[in-house]
Amino acid sequence: MGNEVSTAKGPMYNRLSAAIPPVKQLGHDDKWNYVDLGPKLFATEPDREQFLFALLTILTQNGSQNLTDHDFKLLFSRREAPASWIPPQVPAPPTPKSSFARFGKRSESQDGSEQVVDDGSRVVPTLVAISPSGVITAKIEEGEGRDIPEALRAFRRGVEVRLTDVLGRVGEVGGAKAKERAVSGTGNGMAEARGQGITRVPVKRAVDEPPAYADVKRGWDKAYTRELSNHATAPDDEGTIWFDESNAEDAVCQLLDRLEEEGHFDRTTARVLDLGTGNGHMLFTLREEEWEGELVGVDYSATSVELARRIGEARELEEGQEVTFEEWDMLNQPPGDWFGEGFEVVLDKGTFDAISLMPREDGEAPVSDVYRRTAEGLAKTNGLFVVTSCNWTKEELCRWLAPIEGGLEFLQEAKYPSFKFGGSTGQSVVTVAFQKKAEA
C-alpha cells in the first residue's frame, strides 16, 4: 500500500484524516493511547494517505454518494463470544495497566501488570460518516481483534480487500450487462460497490431499485432549500461544490484552456451552457477565469435556480458579466428562449451520472439516448460538449455519448491524478470533451 496516490486533498479528506490513527507506533500518541502490541498500522505517511483515499472511495461508493459536508468517526464496539466459543488453553500475555485496548477478564499480578484471560469477546472497528443533522449515512465495518490495535490491523486488511473489489468493477461496468442495468435503472455501474462491510443508511427501498423521477427531484429541491437557508444566513456559504475533492473544476478549466489554445473557441465571445448547474459555481469560476461571453446555467430544480441567482446577486458581478440561470428539465421540455442559436461549449458535471441511472417505462427510449440527442442539439456545429463523471470511464462515456451513428466524437480527456491500490490503477473522476460533428 505504499504506492503513490493523488495528493488532491480537501476538507472531507482532512476530516477523515482526523479520525484515523497517525503514522506512529501505537501507544506513542496522546489521542491514540494504545500499547505496543505489534507492527505499526502505517509504515509511512504516503502509506497512510493511500489508505485514506481507499476509505473515501469505499464510503462514497466511488463518488456516487456525496459526503462533502459529513464528519467521520472511528468507533469501537465489543462483540461477545459466540455460544460455540472454546477458551484457549494458554492465557493472553500480560499488558500494562495503562492499556484500555484489550477486552477480557482481568486479574492483577504481583509485578503490577494485568493478566488478561481471553473470554472470546472481540473489538469491532466501525468507520461512520455522519451528516450535519447527526444521521449516519454510510459506514465501513471490517475485521475484529482481541484489542484495538489488532482490530485496526484487521480493519485495514478488510479495507484493502474491499477496495480491490471496488476497483475491480471499474473495468467491468462497460459490459452489456452493466449497460443494461444502468439504462433500465437497476444498477449504478462503477459505483456499485456494495456488499459486506459497506452500508448506506437509511435504506427505504431495495439497494438496486432507483428512486422514482419525482422522488429524486424532491430530494434535490429539499437539499437546495437547505442551502438557500444557509446562504441567507451566511452569504459566503455558497453550498456544495461537486467533485471538489477531486479538484474537478480545476481539471475542467485546464482542459478548456488547452482546447482554446488549439483554436476550438474564444472565451471572449463563446456562449457556455452548464447542465444541472446546481449553485452555479462552475460558471462563476469561468467568470473568474475571464470568460466574457454569455454564461447560462440550467437545472430542473427550481430551488437550485433560485440559489444560483441569489449567489450571483451576492457576488455583485459587473454589468455585462452577469450569469443567467433558468429552470429546465432536459428530459421532458424543449429549450427556452435562452437557447438562442446554440452554444460553443456545453458543460455537464455529474448530471449525466444522475440521468443515466433514472428508470424509464417499458417502451420508452433509453434515457442515455434521450440525453445524448438533447445534448447534441444544444451545441453548435463544431461546438464542444464536456462531461465530468464519477460513475463511468472514458471508454463508457464514448460508447454512450459518441456512437458512430451519433453527432458527437471524442476530442480530449482531462488530466487527473491516478492511484494504484491492490494491484489496480484508477481515478475517482473522469472528464471527457466531445466535439459536435460538422454533419450532425
Short mmCIF file of C-alpha atoms in Angstrom, two decimals:
data_model
loop_
_atom_site.label_atom_id
_atom_site.label_comp_id
_atom_site.label_asym_id
_atom_site.label_seq_id
_atom_site.Cartn_x
_atom_site.Cartn_y
_atom_site.Cartn_z
CA MET A 1 0.00 0.00 0.00
CA GLY A 2 2.97 2.31 -0.30
CA ASN A 3 2.35 3.31 -3.91
CA GLU A 4 1.97 6.92 -4.96
CA VAL A 5 -1.51 8.33 -4.66
CA SER A 6 -3.25 11.54 -5.67
CA THR A 7 -2.44 14.41 -3.35
CA ALA A 8 -5.71 16.21 -4.14
CA LYS A 9 -6.96 16.76 -0.61
CA GLY A 10 -9.84 18.80 0.65
CA PRO A 11 -11.99 19.34 3.74
CA MET A 12 -13.53 15.88 3.52
CA TYR A 13 -10.10 14.25 3.37
CA ASN A 14 -8.95 16.31 6.36
CA ARG A 15 -11.97 15.37 8.43
CA LEU A 16 -11.45 11.72 7.66
CA SER A 17 -7.75 12.02 8.45
CA ALA A 18 -8.59 13.31 11.94
CA ALA A 19 -10.48 10.07 12.62
CA ILE A 20 -7.65 7.71 11.63
CA PRO A 21 -4.52 6.94 13.72
CA PRO A 22 -1.33 8.78 12.68
CA VAL A 23 1.91 7.30 11.38
CA LYS A 24 3.27 6.43 14.82
CA GLN A 25 3.80 3.28 16.78
CA LEU A 26 0.58 2.59 18.62
CA GLY A 27 0.95 3.88 22.15
CA HIS A 28 3.12 6.90 21.27
CA ASP A 29 0.34 9.37 20.59
CA ASP A 30 -1.81 11.26 23.08
CA LYS A 31 -5.05 10.72 21.17
CA TRP A 32 -4.39 7.08 20.29
CA ASN A 33 -3.16 5.99 23.71
CA TYR A 34 -2.65 2.36 22.86
CA VAL A 35 0.02 -0.07 23.94
CA ASP A 36 2.60 -1.53 21.57
CA LEU A 37 1.13 -4.84 20.52
CA GLY A 38 2.72 -5.45 17.16
CA PRO A 39 3.76 -3.64 13.98
CA LYS A 40 2.70 -0.11 13.21
CA LEU A 41 -0.60 0.35 11.41
CA PHE A 42 1.11 2.52 8.76
CA ALA A 43 4.73 2.37 7.67
CA THR A 44 4.94 5.87 6.16
CA GLU A 45 2.77 8.94 5.58
CA PRO A 46 2.19 8.03 1.88
CA ASP A 47 1.09 4.62 3.12
CA ARG A 48 -1.48 6.28 5.38
CA GLU A 49 -2.58 8.70 2.64
CA GLN A 50 -3.30 5.83 0.31
CA PHE A 51 -5.40 4.17 2.98
CA LEU A 52 -7.41 7.39 3.46
CA PHE A 53 -8.16 7.62 -0.25
CA ALA A 54 -9.22 3.98 -0.15
CA LEU A 55 -11.66 4.77 2.65
CA LEU A 56 -13.07 7.73 0.72
CA THR A 57 -13.52 5.60 -2.39
CA ILE A 58 -15.46 2.98 -0.44
CA LEU A 59 -17.50 5.35 1.73
CA THR A 60 -18.65 7.42 -1.25
CA GLN A 61 -19.12 4.28 -3.35
CA ASN A 62 -16.63 5.66 -5.86
CA GLY A 63 -18.18 9.10 -5.82
CA SER A 64 -21.85 8.14 -6.11
CA GLN A 65 -22.67 9.33 -2.59
CA ASN A 66 -21.96 12.93 -1.65
CA LEU A 67 -20.37 13.13 1.81
CA THR A 68 -18.75 16.54 1.40
CA ASP A 69 -20.41 18.05 4.46
CA HIS A 70 -20.10 14.93 6.64
CA ASP A 71 -17.93 14.25 9.65
CA PHE A 72 -16.19 10.92 10.26
CA LYS A 73 -15.79 8.90 13.43
CA LEU A 74 -13.97 5.64 14.09
CA LEU A 75 -15.99 3.72 16.65
CA PHE A 76 -15.19 0.57 18.59
CA SER A 77 -17.75 -1.86 19.92
CA ARG A 78 -17.47 -5.08 21.85
CA ARG A 79 -18.78 -8.29 20.36
CA GLU A 80 -19.43 -11.01 22.89
CA ALA A 81 -18.10 -14.51 22.28
CA PRO A 82 -20.41 -16.85 20.37
CA ALA A 83 -22.01 -19.72 22.25
CA SER A 84 -19.72 -22.15 20.46
CA TRP A 85 -16.53 -20.39 21.57
CA ILE A 86 -13.96 -22.55 23.38
CA PRO A 87 -11.49 -20.76 25.74
CA PRO A 88 -7.81 -21.12 24.80
CA GLN A 89 -5.55 -23.23 26.96
CA VAL A 90 -2.81 -20.56 27.07
CA PRO A 91 -3.75 -17.22 28.70
CA ALA A 92 -3.11 -13.95 26.90
CA PRO A 93 0.19 -12.18 27.72
CA PRO A 94 0.21 -9.53 30.48
CA THR A 95 -0.36 -5.89 29.49
CA PRO A 96 0.36 -2.62 31.35
CA LYS A 97 -2.38 -1.07 33.46
CA SER A 98 -2.46 1.95 31.14
CA SER A 99 -3.90 -0.13 28.35
CA PHE A 100 -7.60 0.25 27.65
CA ALA A 101 -7.25 -1.63 24.40
CA ARG A 102 -7.71 -5.26 25.35
CA PHE A 103 -11.02 -6.83 26.19
CA GLY A 104 -11.25 -9.80 28.54
CA LYS A 105 -11.37 -10.71 32.18
CA ARG A 106 -8.53 -9.09 34.14
CA SER A 107 -6.61 -10.01 37.28
CA GLU A 108 -3.67 -8.05 38.66
CA SER A 109 -0.39 -9.92 39.04
CA GLN A 110 2.37 -9.21 41.59
CA ASP A 111 4.52 -7.20 39.15
CA GLY A 112 1.72 -4.64 38.66
CA SER A 113 0.63 -5.84 35.23
CA GLU A 114 -2.82 -7.08 34.33
CA GLN A 115 -3.27 -10.69 33.36
CA VAL A 116 -5.93 -10.81 30.66
CA VAL A 117 -7.86 -14.01 30.23
CA ASP A 118 -9.29 -14.24 26.74
CA ASP A 119 -13.06 -14.52 27.21
CA GLY A 120 -13.81 -14.67 23.49
CA SER A 121 -15.06 -11.12 23.16
CA ARG A 122 -13.69 -9.09 20.26
CA VAL A 123 -13.21 -5.42 19.37
CA VAL A 124 -15.07 -4.43 16.20
CA PRO A 125 -13.98 -1.17 14.46
CA THR A 126 -16.58 0.79 12.52
CA LEU A 127 -15.89 3.94 10.49
CA VAL A 128 -19.04 6.06 10.11
CA ALA A 129 -19.93 9.13 8.04
CA ILE A 130 -22.22 11.46 9.97
CA SER A 131 -24.37 14.12 8.30
CA PRO A 132 -24.71 17.64 9.76
CA SER A 133 -28.04 16.54 11.23
CA GLY A 134 -26.34 13.71 13.11
CA VAL A 135 -27.53 10.85 10.88
CA ILE A 136 -25.10 8.07 9.94
CA THR A 137 -25.36 7.81 6.16
CA ALA A 138 -22.50 5.42 5.40
CA LYS A 139 -20.25 3.08 7.32
CA ILE A 140 -17.43 0.58 6.88
CA GLU A 141 -17.25 -2.29 9.34
CA GLU A 142 -14.36 -4.66 8.66
CA GLY A 143 -12.39 -7.03 10.85
CA GLU A 144 -12.15 -7.65 14.57
CA GLY A 145 -9.45 -8.30 17.14
CA ARG A 146 -8.75 -9.12 20.77
CA ASP A 147 -7.77 -5.47 21.26
CA ILE A 148 -7.98 -2.20 19.39
CA PRO A 149 -4.56 -2.41 17.66
CA GLU A 150 -5.28 -5.93 16.43
CA ALA A 151 -8.76 -4.84 15.34
CA LEU A 152 -7.33 -1.85 13.45
CA ARG A 153 -4.90 -4.05 11.55
CA ALA A 154 -7.76 -6.38 10.65
CA PHE A 155 -9.80 -3.33 9.62
CA ARG A 156 -7.05 -2.22 7.28
CA ARG A 157 -6.78 -5.65 5.69
CA GLY A 158 -10.54 -5.70 5.18
CA VAL A 159 -10.47 -2.27 3.53
CA GLU A 160 -7.72 -3.42 1.15
CA VAL A 161 -9.86 -6.35 0.05
CA ARG A 162 -12.92 -4.15 -0.28
CA LEU A 163 -11.10 -1.58 -2.43
CA THR A 164 -9.80 -4.30 -4.71
CA ASP A 165 -13.42 -5.29 -5.23
CA VAL A 166 -14.44 -1.68 -5.94
CA LEU A 167 -11.62 -1.07 -8.42
CA GLY A 168 -12.21 -4.46 -9.98
CA ARG A 169 -15.58 -3.15 -11.12
CA VAL A 170 -14.05 -0.19 -12.95
CA GLY A 171 -13.17 -2.24 -16.00
CA GLU A 172 -16.34 -4.30 -15.92
CA VAL A 173 -19.12 -1.74 -15.88
CA GLY A 174 -18.93 -1.12 -19.60
CA GLY A 175 -20.15 -4.58 -20.49
CA ALA A 176 -23.55 -5.33 -21.91
CA LYS A 177 -24.97 -6.38 -18.56
CA ALA A 178 -23.82 -3.22 -16.82
CA LYS A 179 -25.12 -1.05 -19.61
CA GLU A 180 -28.44 -2.85 -19.44
CA ARG A 181 -28.57 -2.29 -15.68
CA ALA A 182 -27.81 1.41 -15.99
CA VAL A 183 -30.24 2.05 -18.82
CA SER A 184 -33.00 0.16 -17.06
CA GLY A 185 -32.17 1.76 -13.72
CA THR A 186 -31.23 -1.44 -11.87
CA GLY A 187 -27.65 -0.59 -11.01
CA ASN A 188 -25.08 2.15 -10.97
CA GLY A 189 -22.12 0.55 -12.69
CA MET A 190 -18.82 1.78 -11.36
CA ALA A 191 -20.39 2.93 -8.11
CA GLU A 192 -21.95 -0.46 -7.44
CA ALA A 193 -19.55 -1.35 -4.66
CA ARG A 194 -21.90 -2.79 -2.14
CA GLY A 195 -21.83 -5.90 -0.04
CA GLN A 196 -20.44 -6.99 3.27
CA GLY A 197 -18.73 -4.17 5.11
CA ILE A 198 -20.43 -1.29 3.26
CA THR A 199 -23.81 0.03 4.28
CA ARG A 200 -25.77 3.07 3.17
CA VAL A 201 -28.43 4.01 5.68
CA PRO A 202 -31.26 4.69 5.99
CA VAL A 203 -32.47 2.38 3.22
CA LYS A 204 -36.07 2.96 2.23
CA ARG A 205 -36.07 0.69 -0.81
CA ALA A 206 -34.10 -2.18 -2.28
CA VAL A 207 -30.47 -1.14 -2.84
CA ASP A 208 -30.64 -1.71 -6.61
CA GLU A 209 -34.00 -0.03 -7.06
CA PRO A 210 -33.59 3.58 -8.26
CA PRO A 211 -35.88 6.17 -6.72
CA ALA A 212 -38.68 7.43 -8.89
CA TYR A 213 -38.02 10.51 -11.00
CA ALA A 214 -40.28 12.71 -8.88
CA ASP A 215 -38.65 11.43 -5.68
CA VAL A 216 -35.21 12.37 -6.97
CA LYS A 217 -36.38 15.86 -7.88
CA ARG A 218 -37.97 16.36 -4.45
CA GLY A 219 -34.70 15.26 -2.89
CA TRP A 220 -32.74 17.90 -4.81
CA ASP A 221 -35.34 20.55 -4.02
CA LYS A 222 -35.03 19.74 -0.34
CA ALA A 223 -31.23 19.87 -0.45
CA TYR A 224 -31.18 23.22 -2.24
CA THR A 225 -33.82 24.61 0.10
CA ARG A 226 -31.44 23.90 2.95
CA GLU A 227 -28.57 25.55 1.06
CA LEU A 228 -30.79 28.56 0.32
CA SER A 229 -31.41 28.93 4.04
CA ASN A 230 -27.70 28.60 4.80
CA HIS A 231 -26.84 31.21 2.17
CA ALA A 232 -29.42 33.63 3.53
CA THR A 233 -27.86 33.34 6.96
CA ALA A 234 -24.24 33.39 5.75
CA PRO A 235 -23.84 34.85 2.23
CA ASP A 236 -20.32 33.43 1.98
CA ASP A 237 -21.81 29.92 2.22
CA GLU A 238 -22.50 29.08 -1.42
CA GLY A 239 -23.23 25.41 -0.86
CA THR A 240 -21.66 22.22 -2.18
CA ILE A 241 -19.02 22.27 -4.91
CA TRP A 242 -19.46 18.98 -6.75
CA PHE A 243 -16.35 16.80 -7.16
CA ASP A 244 -14.43 19.33 -5.08
CA GLU A 245 -12.40 16.51 -3.51
CA SER A 246 -11.07 15.64 -6.98
CA ASN A 247 -10.43 19.27 -7.98
CA ALA A 248 -12.70 18.66 -10.94
CA GLU A 249 -13.35 22.34 -11.66
CA ASP A 250 -9.63 22.98 -11.96
CA ALA A 251 -9.27 19.98 -14.27
CA VAL A 252 -12.15 21.19 -16.45
CA CYS A 253 -10.69 24.71 -16.63
CA GLN A 254 -7.28 23.34 -17.62
CA LEU A 255 -8.88 21.20 -20.33
CA LEU A 256 -10.78 24.21 -21.64
CA ASP A 257 -7.55 26.24 -21.63
CA ARG A 258 -5.89 23.65 -23.87
CA LEU A 259 -8.88 23.48 -26.20
CA GLU A 260 -8.94 27.26 -26.54
CA GLU A 261 -5.21 27.29 -27.33
CA GLU A 262 -5.96 24.78 -30.10
CA GLY A 263 -8.47 27.22 -31.59
CA HIS A 264 -11.76 25.50 -30.76
CA PHE A 265 -13.33 28.66 -29.29
CA ASP A 266 -12.59 32.13 -27.96
CA ARG A 267 -13.54 32.73 -24.32
CA THR A 268 -14.20 36.40 -25.01
CA THR A 269 -17.21 35.51 -27.17
CA ALA A 270 -18.09 31.85 -26.55
CA ARG A 271 -21.58 31.09 -25.20
CA VAL A 272 -21.46 28.45 -22.46
CA LEU A 273 -24.28 26.27 -21.12
CA ASP A 274 -23.96 24.40 -17.81
CA LEU A 275 -26.35 21.42 -17.49
CA GLY A 276 -27.52 20.66 -13.95
CA THR A 277 -25.87 23.84 -12.77
CA GLY A 278 -26.76 23.46 -9.08
CA ASN A 279 -25.44 26.53 -7.29
CA GLY A 280 -23.78 27.77 -10.48
CA HIS A 281 -20.26 27.55 -9.05
CA MET A 282 -18.75 26.26 -12.30
CA LEU A 283 -19.98 29.28 -14.23
CA PHE A 284 -18.86 31.72 -11.57
CA THR A 285 -15.44 30.09 -11.78
CA LEU A 286 -15.39 30.69 -15.54
CA ARG A 287 -16.12 34.38 -14.93
CA GLU A 288 -13.14 34.46 -12.58
CA GLU A 289 -11.14 32.85 -15.41
CA GLU A 290 -12.05 35.83 -17.63
CA TRP A 291 -14.69 34.15 -19.77
CA GLU A 292 -16.56 37.15 -21.18
CA GLY A 293 -19.25 35.52 -23.33
CA GLU A 294 -22.80 34.70 -22.24
CA LEU A 295 -22.95 32.05 -19.49
CA VAL A 296 -26.19 30.15 -18.91
CA GLY A 297 -26.91 27.57 -16.22
CA VAL A 298 -29.98 25.31 -16.28
CA ASP A 299 -31.36 22.92 -13.68
CA TYR A 300 -34.65 21.10 -13.22
CA SER A 301 -34.75 22.10 -9.55
CA ALA A 302 -36.41 25.47 -9.08
CA THR A 303 -34.72 25.91 -5.69
CA SER A 304 -31.35 25.28 -7.31
CA VAL A 305 -32.00 28.06 -9.80
CA GLU A 306 -33.12 30.39 -7.01
CA LEU A 307 -29.95 29.62 -5.04
CA ALA A 308 -27.70 30.26 -8.04
CA ARG A 309 -29.44 33.58 -8.76
CA ARG A 310 -29.05 34.74 -5.16
CA ILE A 311 -25.38 33.80 -5.17
CA GLY A 312 -24.96 35.79 -8.38
CA GLU A 313 -26.59 38.80 -6.76
CA ALA A 314 -24.39 38.46 -3.66
CA ARG A 315 -21.27 38.36 -5.82
CA GLU A 316 -22.20 41.74 -7.35
CA LEU A 317 -20.78 40.95 -10.77
CA GLU A 318 -20.01 43.86 -13.06
CA GLU A 319 -22.61 44.93 -15.59
CA GLY A 320 -22.49 42.65 -18.59
CA GLN A 321 -20.79 39.91 -16.60
CA GLU A 322 -23.94 38.53 -15.00
CA VAL A 323 -24.71 34.81 -15.26
CA THR A 324 -28.16 33.64 -16.38
CA PHE A 325 -29.92 30.78 -14.58
CA GLU A 326 -33.08 29.08 -15.83
CA GLU A 327 -35.26 26.18 -14.74
CA TRP A 328 -35.28 23.42 -17.38
CA ASP A 329 -35.95 19.68 -17.44
CA MET A 330 -33.85 18.46 -20.35
CA LEU A 331 -35.57 15.07 -20.50
CA ASN A 332 -39.11 16.42 -20.76
CA GLN A 333 -39.04 20.02 -22.04
CA PRO A 334 -37.81 21.85 -25.15
CA PRO A 335 -35.20 24.56 -24.58
CA GLY A 336 -36.42 28.05 -23.75
CA ASP A 337 -35.52 31.40 -25.28
CA TRP A 338 -32.16 31.18 -23.52
CA PHE A 339 -31.09 28.62 -26.14
CA GLY A 340 -30.68 31.24 -28.87
CA GLU A 341 -28.64 29.75 -31.71
CA GLY A 342 -26.82 27.22 -29.55
CA PHE A 343 -23.61 27.15 -27.54
CA GLU A 344 -19.92 26.88 -28.32
CA VAL A 345 -19.38 24.98 -25.05
CA VAL A 346 -21.82 22.75 -23.12
CA LEU A 347 -20.73 21.52 -19.69
CA ASP A 348 -22.00 18.66 -17.54
CA LYS A 349 -20.55 17.95 -14.11
CA GLY A 350 -22.45 14.98 -12.68
CA THR A 351 -25.78 15.42 -14.48
CA PHE A 352 -25.29 12.51 -16.86
CA ASP A 353 -24.31 10.38 -13.86
CA ALA A 354 -27.70 11.04 -12.29
CA ILE A 355 -29.73 10.82 -15.50
CA SER A 356 -28.10 7.60 -16.70
CA LEU A 357 -29.41 5.81 -13.60
CA MET A 358 -33.00 7.01 -13.88
CA PRO A 359 -35.63 4.39 -14.66
CA ARG A 360 -37.73 4.54 -17.83
CA GLU A 361 -41.10 2.98 -18.53
CA ASP A 362 -41.38 -0.01 -20.86
CA GLY A 363 -41.28 1.12 -24.47
CA GLU A 364 -39.54 4.41 -23.73
CA ALA A 365 -36.20 5.18 -25.35
CA PRO A 366 -33.14 4.50 -23.17
CA VAL A 367 -32.53 7.55 -21.05
CA SER A 368 -28.93 7.76 -22.23
CA ASP A 369 -30.14 8.13 -25.84
CA VAL A 370 -32.59 10.87 -24.86
CA TYR A 371 -29.81 12.68 -23.04
CA ARG A 372 -27.35 12.33 -25.95
CA ARG A 373 -29.77 13.59 -28.59
CA THR A 374 -30.74 16.55 -26.42
CA ALA A 375 -27.09 17.40 -25.72
CA GLU A 376 -26.21 17.20 -29.41
CA GLY A 377 -28.91 19.75 -30.18
CA LEU A 378 -27.58 22.21 -27.61
CA ALA A 379 -24.11 22.56 -29.11
CA LYS A 380 -23.34 24.49 -32.28
CA THR A 381 -21.64 22.74 -35.16
CA ASN A 382 -18.04 22.02 -34.09
CA GLY A 383 -19.07 23.06 -30.59
CA LEU A 384 -17.79 21.23 -27.51
CA PHE A 385 -19.60 19.02 -25.03
CA VAL A 386 -17.57 18.44 -21.83
CA VAL A 387 -18.80 15.75 -19.42
CA THR A 388 -17.46 15.02 -15.93
CA SER A 389 -18.44 11.69 -14.39
CA CYS A 390 -17.66 9.67 -11.29
CA ASN A 391 -19.73 6.67 -12.41
CA TRP A 392 -18.36 5.90 -15.85
CA THR A 393 -14.97 5.53 -17.52
CA LYS A 394 -13.82 7.40 -20.61
CA GLU A 395 -14.48 4.35 -22.77
CA GLU A 396 -18.02 4.01 -21.45
CA LEU A 397 -18.80 7.69 -21.96
CA CYS A 398 -17.55 7.41 -25.53
CA ARG A 399 -19.72 4.37 -26.21
CA TRP A 400 -22.80 6.05 -24.76
CA LEU A 401 -22.36 9.62 -25.98
CA ALA A 402 -20.30 9.27 -29.15
CA PRO A 403 -21.57 6.21 -31.05
CA ILE A 404 -20.69 6.04 -34.72
CA GLU A 405 -24.22 6.99 -35.72
CA GLY A 406 -24.32 9.91 -33.28
CA GLY A 407 -23.45 13.55 -33.71
CA LEU A 408 -20.54 13.72 -31.24
CA GLU A 409 -16.96 12.50 -31.46
CA PHE A 410 -14.24 12.17 -28.84
CA LEU A 411 -11.80 15.07 -28.68
CA GLN A 412 -9.75 15.07 -25.46
CA GLU A 413 -9.69 13.91 -21.87
CA ALA A 414 -8.85 15.98 -18.80
CA LYS A 415 -5.88 15.03 -16.66
CA TYR A 416 -6.47 13.73 -13.15
CA PRO A 417 -4.03 12.13 -10.70
CA SER A 418 -4.38 8.36 -10.67
CA PHE A 419 -3.59 5.98 -7.83
CA LYS A 420 -2.54 2.39 -7.52
CA PHE A 421 -4.01 0.18 -4.88
CA GLY A 422 -4.45 -3.55 -4.51
CA GLY A 423 -2.78 -4.17 -7.87
CA SER A 424 -5.24 -1.94 -9.77
CA THR A 425 -4.96 1.59 -11.14
CA GLY A 426 -7.82 4.04 -11.19
CA GLN A 427 -9.05 7.56 -10.67
CA SER A 428 -12.20 8.75 -8.98
CA VAL A 429 -13.37 11.16 -11.69
CA VAL A 430 -13.12 11.42 -15.47
CA THR A 431 -13.77 14.44 -17.72
CA VAL A 432 -14.16 13.95 -21.46
CA ALA A 433 -14.52 16.59 -24.19
CA PHE A 434 -16.58 15.72 -27.26
CA GLN A 435 -16.99 17.79 -30.41
CA LYS A 436 -20.15 18.09 -32.47
CA LYS A 437 -19.61 16.76 -35.97
CA ALA A 438 -19.96 19.17 -38.85
CA GLU A 439 -22.60 16.98 -40.49
CA ALA A 440 -24.60 16.49 -37.27
#
